[in-house]
mmCIF file of C-alpha atoms in Angstrom:
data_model
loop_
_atom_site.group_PDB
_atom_site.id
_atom_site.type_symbol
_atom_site.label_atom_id
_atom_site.label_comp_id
_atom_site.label_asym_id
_atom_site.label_seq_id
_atom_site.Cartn_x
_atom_site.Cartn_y
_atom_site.Cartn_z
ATOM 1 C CA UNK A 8 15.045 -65.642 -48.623
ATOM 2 C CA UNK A 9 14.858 -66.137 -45.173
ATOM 3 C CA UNK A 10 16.382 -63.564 -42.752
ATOM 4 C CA UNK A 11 17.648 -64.738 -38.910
ATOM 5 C CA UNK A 12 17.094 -62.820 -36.208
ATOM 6 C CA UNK A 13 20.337 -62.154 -34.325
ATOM 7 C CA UNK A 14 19.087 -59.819 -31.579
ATOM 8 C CA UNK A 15 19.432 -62.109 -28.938
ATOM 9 C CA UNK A 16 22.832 -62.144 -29.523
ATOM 10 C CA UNK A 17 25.574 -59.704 -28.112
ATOM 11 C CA UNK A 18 28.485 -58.955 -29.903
ATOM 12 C CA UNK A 19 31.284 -60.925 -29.530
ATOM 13 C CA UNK A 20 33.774 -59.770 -26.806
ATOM 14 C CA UNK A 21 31.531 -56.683 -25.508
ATOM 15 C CA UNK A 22 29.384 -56.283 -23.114
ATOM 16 C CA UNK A 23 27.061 -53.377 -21.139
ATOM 17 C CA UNK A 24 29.615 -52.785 -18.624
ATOM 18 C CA UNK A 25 29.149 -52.620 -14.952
ATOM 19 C CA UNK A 26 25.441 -53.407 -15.475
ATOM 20 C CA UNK A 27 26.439 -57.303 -16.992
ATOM 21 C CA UNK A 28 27.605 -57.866 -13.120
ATOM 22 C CA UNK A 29 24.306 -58.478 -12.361
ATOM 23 C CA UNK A 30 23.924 -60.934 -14.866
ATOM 24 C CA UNK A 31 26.866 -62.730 -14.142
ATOM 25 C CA UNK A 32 26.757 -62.173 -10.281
ATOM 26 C CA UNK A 33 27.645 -66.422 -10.133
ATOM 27 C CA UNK A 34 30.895 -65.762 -11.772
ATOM 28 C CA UNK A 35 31.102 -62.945 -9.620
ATOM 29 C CA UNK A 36 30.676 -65.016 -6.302
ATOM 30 C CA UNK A 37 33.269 -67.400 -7.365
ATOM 31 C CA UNK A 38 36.246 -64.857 -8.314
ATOM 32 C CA UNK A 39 35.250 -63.153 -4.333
ATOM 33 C CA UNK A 40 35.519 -66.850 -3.339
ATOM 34 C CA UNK A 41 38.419 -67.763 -5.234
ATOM 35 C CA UNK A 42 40.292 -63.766 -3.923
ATOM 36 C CA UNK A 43 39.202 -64.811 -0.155
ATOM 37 C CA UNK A 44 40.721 -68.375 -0.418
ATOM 38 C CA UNK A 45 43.491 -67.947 -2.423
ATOM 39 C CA UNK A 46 45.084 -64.743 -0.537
ATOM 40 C CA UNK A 47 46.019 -66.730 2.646
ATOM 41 C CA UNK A 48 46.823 -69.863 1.068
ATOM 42 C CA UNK A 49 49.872 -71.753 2.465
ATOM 43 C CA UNK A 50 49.975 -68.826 5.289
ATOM 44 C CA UNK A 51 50.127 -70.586 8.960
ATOM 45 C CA UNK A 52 48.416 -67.382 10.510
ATOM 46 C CA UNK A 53 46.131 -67.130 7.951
ATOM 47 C CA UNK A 54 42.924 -64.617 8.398
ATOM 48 C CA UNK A 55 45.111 -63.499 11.432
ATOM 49 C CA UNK A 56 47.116 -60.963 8.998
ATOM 50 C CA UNK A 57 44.181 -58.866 8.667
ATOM 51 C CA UNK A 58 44.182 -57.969 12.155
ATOM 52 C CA UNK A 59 48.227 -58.224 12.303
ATOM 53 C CA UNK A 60 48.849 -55.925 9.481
ATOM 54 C CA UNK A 61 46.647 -52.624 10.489
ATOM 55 C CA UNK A 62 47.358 -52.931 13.925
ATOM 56 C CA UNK A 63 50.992 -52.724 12.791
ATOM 57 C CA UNK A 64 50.462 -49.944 10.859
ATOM 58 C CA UNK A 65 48.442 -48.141 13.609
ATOM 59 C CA UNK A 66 51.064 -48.943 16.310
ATOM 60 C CA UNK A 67 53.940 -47.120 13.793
ATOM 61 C CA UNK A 68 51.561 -44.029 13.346
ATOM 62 C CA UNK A 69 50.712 -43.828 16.643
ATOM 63 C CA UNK A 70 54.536 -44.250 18.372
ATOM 64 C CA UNK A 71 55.690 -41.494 15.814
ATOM 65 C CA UNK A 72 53.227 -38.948 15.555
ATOM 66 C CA UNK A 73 51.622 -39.261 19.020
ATOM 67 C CA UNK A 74 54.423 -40.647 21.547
ATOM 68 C CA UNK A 75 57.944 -39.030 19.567
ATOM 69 C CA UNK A 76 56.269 -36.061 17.644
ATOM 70 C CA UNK A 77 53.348 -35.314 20.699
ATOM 71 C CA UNK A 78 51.315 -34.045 18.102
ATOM 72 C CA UNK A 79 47.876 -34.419 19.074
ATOM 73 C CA UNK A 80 48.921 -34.531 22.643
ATOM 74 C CA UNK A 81 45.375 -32.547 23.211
ATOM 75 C CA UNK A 82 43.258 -34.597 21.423
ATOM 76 C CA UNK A 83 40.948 -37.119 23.703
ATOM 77 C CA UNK A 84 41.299 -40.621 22.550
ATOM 78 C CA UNK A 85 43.933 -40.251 19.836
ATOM 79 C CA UNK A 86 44.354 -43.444 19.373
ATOM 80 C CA UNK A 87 40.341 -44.241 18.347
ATOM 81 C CA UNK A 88 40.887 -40.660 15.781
ATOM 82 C CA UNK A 89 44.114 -42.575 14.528
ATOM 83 C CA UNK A 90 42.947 -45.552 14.026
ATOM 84 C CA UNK A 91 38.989 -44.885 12.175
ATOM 85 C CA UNK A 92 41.247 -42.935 9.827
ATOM 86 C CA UNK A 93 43.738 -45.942 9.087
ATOM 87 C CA UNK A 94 40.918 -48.458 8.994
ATOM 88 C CA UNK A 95 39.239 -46.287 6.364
ATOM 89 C CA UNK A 96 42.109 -45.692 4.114
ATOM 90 C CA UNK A 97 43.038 -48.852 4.204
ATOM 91 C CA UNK A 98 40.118 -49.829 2.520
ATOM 92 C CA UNK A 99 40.510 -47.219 -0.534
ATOM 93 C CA UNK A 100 44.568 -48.627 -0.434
ATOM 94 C CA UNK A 101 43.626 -52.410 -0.808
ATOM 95 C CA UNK A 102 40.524 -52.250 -2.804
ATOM 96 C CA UNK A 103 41.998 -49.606 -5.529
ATOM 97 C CA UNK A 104 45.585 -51.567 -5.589
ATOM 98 C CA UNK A 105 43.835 -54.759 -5.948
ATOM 99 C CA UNK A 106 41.728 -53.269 -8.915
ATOM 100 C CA UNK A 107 44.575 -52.223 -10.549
ATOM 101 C CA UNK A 108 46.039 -55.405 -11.130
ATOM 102 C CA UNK A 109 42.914 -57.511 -11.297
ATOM 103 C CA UNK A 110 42.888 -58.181 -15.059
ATOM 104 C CA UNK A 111 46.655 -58.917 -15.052
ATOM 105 C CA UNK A 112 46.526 -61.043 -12.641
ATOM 106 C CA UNK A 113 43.470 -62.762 -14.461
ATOM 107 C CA UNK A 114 45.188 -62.895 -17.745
ATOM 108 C CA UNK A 115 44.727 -66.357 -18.574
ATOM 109 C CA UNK A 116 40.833 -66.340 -18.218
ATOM 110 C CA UNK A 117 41.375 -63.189 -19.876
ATOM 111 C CA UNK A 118 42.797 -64.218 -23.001
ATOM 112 C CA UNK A 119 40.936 -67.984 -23.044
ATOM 113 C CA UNK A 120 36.966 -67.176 -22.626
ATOM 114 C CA UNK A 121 35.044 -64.135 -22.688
ATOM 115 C CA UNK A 122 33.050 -62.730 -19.571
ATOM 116 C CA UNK A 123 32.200 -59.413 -18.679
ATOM 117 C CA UNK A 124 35.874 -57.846 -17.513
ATOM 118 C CA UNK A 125 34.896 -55.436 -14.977
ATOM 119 C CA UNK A 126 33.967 -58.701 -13.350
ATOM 120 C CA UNK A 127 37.853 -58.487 -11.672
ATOM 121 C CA UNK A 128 38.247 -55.285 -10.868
ATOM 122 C CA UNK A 129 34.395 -55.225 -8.657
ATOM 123 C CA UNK A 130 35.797 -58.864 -6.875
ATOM 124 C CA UNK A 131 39.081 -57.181 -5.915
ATOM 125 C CA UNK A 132 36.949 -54.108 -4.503
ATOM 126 C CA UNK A 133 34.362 -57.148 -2.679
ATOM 127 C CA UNK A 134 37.698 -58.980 -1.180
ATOM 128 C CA UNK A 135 39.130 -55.754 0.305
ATOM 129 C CA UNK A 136 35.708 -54.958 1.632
ATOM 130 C CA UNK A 137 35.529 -58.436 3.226
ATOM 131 C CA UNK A 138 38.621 -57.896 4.491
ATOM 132 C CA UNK A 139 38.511 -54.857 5.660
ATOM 133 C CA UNK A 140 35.266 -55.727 8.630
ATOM 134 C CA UNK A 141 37.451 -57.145 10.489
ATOM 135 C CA UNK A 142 39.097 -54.442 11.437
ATOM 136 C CA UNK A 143 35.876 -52.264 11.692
ATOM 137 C CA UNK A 144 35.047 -55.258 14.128
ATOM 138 C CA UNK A 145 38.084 -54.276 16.021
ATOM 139 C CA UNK A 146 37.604 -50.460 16.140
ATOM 140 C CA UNK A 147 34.115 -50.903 17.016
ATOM 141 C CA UNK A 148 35.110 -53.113 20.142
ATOM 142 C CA UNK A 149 37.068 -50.796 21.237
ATOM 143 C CA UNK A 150 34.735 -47.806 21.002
ATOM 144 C CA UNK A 151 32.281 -49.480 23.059
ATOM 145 C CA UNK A 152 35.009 -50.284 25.313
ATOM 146 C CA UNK A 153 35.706 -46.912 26.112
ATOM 147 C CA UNK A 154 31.734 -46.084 25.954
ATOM 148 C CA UNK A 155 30.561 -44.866 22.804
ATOM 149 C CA UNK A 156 27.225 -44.631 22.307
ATOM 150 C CA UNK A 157 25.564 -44.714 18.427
ATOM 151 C CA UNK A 158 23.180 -43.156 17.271
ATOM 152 C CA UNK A 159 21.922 -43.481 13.591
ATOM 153 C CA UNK A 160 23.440 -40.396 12.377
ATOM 154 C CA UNK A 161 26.898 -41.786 13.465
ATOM 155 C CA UNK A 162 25.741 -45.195 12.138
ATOM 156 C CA UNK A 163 24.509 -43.461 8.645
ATOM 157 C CA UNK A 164 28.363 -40.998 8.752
ATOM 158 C CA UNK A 165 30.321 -44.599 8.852
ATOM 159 C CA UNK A 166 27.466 -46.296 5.704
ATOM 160 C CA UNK A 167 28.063 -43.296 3.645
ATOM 161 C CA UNK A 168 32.187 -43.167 4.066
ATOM 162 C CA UNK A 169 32.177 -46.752 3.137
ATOM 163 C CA UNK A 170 29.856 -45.995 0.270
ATOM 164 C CA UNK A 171 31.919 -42.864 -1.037
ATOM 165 C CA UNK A 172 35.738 -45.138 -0.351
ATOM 166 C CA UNK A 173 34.143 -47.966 -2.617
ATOM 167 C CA UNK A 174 32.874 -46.138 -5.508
ATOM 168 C CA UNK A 175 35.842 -43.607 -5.991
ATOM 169 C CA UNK A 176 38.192 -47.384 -5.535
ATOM 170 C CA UNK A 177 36.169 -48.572 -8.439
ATOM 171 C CA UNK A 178 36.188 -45.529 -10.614
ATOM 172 C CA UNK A 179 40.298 -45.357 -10.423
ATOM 173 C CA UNK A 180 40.401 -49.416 -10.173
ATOM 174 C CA UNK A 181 38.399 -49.470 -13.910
ATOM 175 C CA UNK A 182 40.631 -46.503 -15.150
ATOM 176 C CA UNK A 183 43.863 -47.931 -14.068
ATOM 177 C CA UNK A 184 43.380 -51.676 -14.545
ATOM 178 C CA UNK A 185 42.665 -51.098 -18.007
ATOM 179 C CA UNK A 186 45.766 -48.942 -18.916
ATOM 180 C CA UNK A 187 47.907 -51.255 -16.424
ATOM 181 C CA UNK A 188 47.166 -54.055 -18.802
ATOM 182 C CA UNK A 189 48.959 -52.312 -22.041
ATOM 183 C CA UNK A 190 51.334 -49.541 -19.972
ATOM 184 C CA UNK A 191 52.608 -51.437 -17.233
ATOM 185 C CA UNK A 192 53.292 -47.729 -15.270
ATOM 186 C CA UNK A 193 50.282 -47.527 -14.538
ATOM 187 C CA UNK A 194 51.008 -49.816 -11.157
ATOM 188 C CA UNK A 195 53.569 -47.200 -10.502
ATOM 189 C CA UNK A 196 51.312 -44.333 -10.691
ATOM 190 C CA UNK A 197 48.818 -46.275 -8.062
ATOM 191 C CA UNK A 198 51.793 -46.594 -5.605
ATOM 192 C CA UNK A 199 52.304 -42.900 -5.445
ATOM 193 C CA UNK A 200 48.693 -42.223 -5.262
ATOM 194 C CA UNK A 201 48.205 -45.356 -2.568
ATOM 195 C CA UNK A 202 51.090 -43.165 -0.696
ATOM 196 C CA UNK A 203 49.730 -39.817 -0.835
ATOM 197 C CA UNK A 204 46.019 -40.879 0.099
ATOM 198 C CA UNK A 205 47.443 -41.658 3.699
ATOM 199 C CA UNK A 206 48.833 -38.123 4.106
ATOM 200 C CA UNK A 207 46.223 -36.254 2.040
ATOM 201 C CA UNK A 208 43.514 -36.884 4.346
ATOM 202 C CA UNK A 209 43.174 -36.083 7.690
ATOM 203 C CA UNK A 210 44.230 -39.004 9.214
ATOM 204 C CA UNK A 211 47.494 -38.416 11.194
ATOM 205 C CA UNK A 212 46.231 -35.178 11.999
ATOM 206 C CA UNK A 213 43.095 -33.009 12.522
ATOM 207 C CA UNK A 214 41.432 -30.904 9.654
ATOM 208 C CA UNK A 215 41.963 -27.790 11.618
ATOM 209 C CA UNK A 216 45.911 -27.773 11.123
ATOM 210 C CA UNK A 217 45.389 -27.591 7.206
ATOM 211 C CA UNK A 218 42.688 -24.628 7.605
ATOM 212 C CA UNK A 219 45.151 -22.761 9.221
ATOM 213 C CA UNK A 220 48.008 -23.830 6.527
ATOM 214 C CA UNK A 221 46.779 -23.308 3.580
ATOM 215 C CA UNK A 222 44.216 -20.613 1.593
ATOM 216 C CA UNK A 223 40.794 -20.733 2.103
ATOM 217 C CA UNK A 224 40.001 -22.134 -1.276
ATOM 218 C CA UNK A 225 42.971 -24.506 -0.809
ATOM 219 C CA UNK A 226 41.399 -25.823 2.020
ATOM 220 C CA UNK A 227 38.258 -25.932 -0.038
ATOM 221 C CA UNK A 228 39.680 -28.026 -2.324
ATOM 222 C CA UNK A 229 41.508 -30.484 0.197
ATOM 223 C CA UNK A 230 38.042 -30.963 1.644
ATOM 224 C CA UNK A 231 36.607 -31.957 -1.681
ATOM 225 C CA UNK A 232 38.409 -34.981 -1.635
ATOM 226 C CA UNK A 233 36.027 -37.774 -1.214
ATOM 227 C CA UNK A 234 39.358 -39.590 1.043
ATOM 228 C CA UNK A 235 39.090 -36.452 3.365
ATOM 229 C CA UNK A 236 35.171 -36.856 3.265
ATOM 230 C CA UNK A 237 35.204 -40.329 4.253
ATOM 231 C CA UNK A 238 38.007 -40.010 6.838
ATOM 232 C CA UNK A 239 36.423 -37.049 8.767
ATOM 233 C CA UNK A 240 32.639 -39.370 8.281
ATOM 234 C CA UNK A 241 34.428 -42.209 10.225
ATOM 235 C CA UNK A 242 35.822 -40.035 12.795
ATOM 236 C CA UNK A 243 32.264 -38.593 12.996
ATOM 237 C CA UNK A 244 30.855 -41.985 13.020
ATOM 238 C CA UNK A 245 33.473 -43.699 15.794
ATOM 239 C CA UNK A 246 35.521 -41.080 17.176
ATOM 240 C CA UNK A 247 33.197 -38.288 17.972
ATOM 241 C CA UNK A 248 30.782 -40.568 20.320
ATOM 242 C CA UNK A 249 33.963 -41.801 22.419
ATOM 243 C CA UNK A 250 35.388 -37.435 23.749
ATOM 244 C CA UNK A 251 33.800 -34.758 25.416
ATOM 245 C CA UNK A 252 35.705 -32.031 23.212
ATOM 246 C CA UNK A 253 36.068 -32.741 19.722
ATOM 247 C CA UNK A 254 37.010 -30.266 16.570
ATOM 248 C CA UNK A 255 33.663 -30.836 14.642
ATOM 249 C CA UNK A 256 33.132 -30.927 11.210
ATOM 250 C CA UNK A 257 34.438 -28.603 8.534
ATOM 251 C CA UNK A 258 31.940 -26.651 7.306
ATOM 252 C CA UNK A 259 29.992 -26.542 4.984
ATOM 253 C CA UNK A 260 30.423 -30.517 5.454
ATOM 254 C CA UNK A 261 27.117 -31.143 3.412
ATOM 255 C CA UNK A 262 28.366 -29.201 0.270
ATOM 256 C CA UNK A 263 31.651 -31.843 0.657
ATOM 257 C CA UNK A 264 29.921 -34.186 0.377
ATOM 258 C CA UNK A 265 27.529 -33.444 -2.390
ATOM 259 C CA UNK A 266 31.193 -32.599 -4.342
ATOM 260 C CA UNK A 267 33.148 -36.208 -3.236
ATOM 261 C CA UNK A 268 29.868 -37.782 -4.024
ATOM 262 C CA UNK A 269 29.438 -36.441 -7.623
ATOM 263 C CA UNK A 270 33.540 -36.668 -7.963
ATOM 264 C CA UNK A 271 32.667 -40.946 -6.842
ATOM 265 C CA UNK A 272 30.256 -40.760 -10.181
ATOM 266 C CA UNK A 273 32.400 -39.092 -12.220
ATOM 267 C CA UNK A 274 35.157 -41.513 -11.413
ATOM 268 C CA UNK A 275 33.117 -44.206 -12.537
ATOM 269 C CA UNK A 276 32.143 -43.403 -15.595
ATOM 270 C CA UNK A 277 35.077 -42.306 -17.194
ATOM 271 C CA UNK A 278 36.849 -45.302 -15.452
ATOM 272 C CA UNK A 279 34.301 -47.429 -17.104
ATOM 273 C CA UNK A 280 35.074 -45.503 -20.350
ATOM 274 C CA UNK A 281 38.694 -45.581 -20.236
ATOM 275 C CA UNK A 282 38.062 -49.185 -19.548
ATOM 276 C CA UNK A 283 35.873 -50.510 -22.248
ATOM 277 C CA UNK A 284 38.592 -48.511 -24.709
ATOM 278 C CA UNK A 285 41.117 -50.399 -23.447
ATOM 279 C CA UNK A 286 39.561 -53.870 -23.012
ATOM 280 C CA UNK A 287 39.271 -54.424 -27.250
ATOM 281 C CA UNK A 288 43.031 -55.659 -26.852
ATOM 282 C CA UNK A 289 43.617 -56.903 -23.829
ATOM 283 C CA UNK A 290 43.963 -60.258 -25.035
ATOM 284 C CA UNK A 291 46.435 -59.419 -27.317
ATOM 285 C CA UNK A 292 48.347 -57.106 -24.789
ATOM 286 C CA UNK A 293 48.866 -59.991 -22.390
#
């Protein structure tokens, strides 16, 4: 009796994850293509938004908490601390919101051929990276315009807070985008958290004013945050080269990081895990 050897075959509907990206990077390049092209379709200022929209939002934060509130009316260059905070954020915002809904908003390719799912969720995290240069492009312009000078510690602060922002977005996109599909609350959920990540880090305000608010191993805590980490890296990274007196770094800022960095990996994998449970039905749940 002849036997057939089926190891070259994977079973049908599974994959290895994250790691099948790789192998289907092609795919992968068209759904970034297809998110880039599609999201300003029909839209007469088209790639314009992405400078319109954050430099709304800055303008808002700025008029309220530095011109009505006076806040931070001792802080040099406000507006450059304001605005490396927003741009940062606004990467974890788009990218994690995005992820969320990527396999709903896929469901027809979904539920018609198979390919590796967390093939949405990693091009929603690529388009809000894509779009989110050019408002780095913007905030660096302006830092040179008022004369900062970079130096590769500054250079490596802004690599590693984009690093830290994209991973932890992934981790919660693949947890949440897989219970969004069958518990629709889950897009809820992301709202609040979307909400909170803007006032949970130190964005509007300086790190110092929560030391002095809350318990030391609060404030511990709040620093653990990889949002906080990457916030006060980008204000390290921009704002710090542009002022003569600045508030520094929390310390101990390496330990922080170490913490939001292993908090990124742990994110990951159980958002991968969470996700692959999930995925055996999401056919039938859409």
């Amino acid at each position: 009796m002849t036997t057939i050897d089926l190891a070259e075959y994977d079973v049908p509907g599974r994959g290895r994850g994250i790691l099948d990206v790789i192998r289907w990077r092609y795919l992968l390049r068209l759904l970034v293509r297809k998110g880039t092209a599609t999201r300003y379709r029909n839209s007469v200022l088209g790639w314009t938004w992405s400078y319109v929209k954050p430099a709304a939002q800055f303008v808002i934060y700025y008029f309220v908490m530095g011109i009505i509130l006076q806040i931070h009316h001792d802080v040099q260059n406000f507006a450059i601390y304001l605005f490396s905070g927003v741009v940062i954020i606004n990467l974890f915002n788009e990218g994690f919101g995005n992820a969320t809904n990527a396999i709903v908003d896929n469901g027809s390719l979904v539920r018609k051929i198979y390919l590796p799912r967390e093939l949405f969720p990693i091009a929603a995290i690529i388009v809000a990276f894509i779009h989110f240069l050019p408002q780095v492009a913007i905030l660096l312009l302006i830092c040179l315009v008022v004369g900062w000078t970079p130096t590769l510690a500054m250079v490596g602060a802004v690599l590693l807070g984009v690093l830290i922002v994209v991973m932890f977005a992934l981790g919660l996109g693949l947890f949440f985008s897989g219970i969004n599909v069958r518990f629709r609350d889950a897009q809820n959920v992301v709202e609040i958290i979307r909400m909170f990540s803007t006032w949970t880090s130190p964005v509007l305000y300086i790190w110092p004013f929560v030391q002095a608010a809350l318990p030391t191993w609060a404030f511990h805590i709040y620093m653990c945050n990889p949002l906080s980490v990457a916030v006060e890296l980008f204000h390290y990274g921009f704002w710090e080269g542009t002022v003569t007196e600045s508030v520094g770094l929390p310390q101990p800022f390496w330990l922080y990081i170490i913490i939001a960095l292993v908090a990124c990996v742990v994110s990951l994998v159980v958002g991968q895990a969470v996700f692959r449970r999930f995925e055996r039905t999401f056919a039938q749940d859409l």
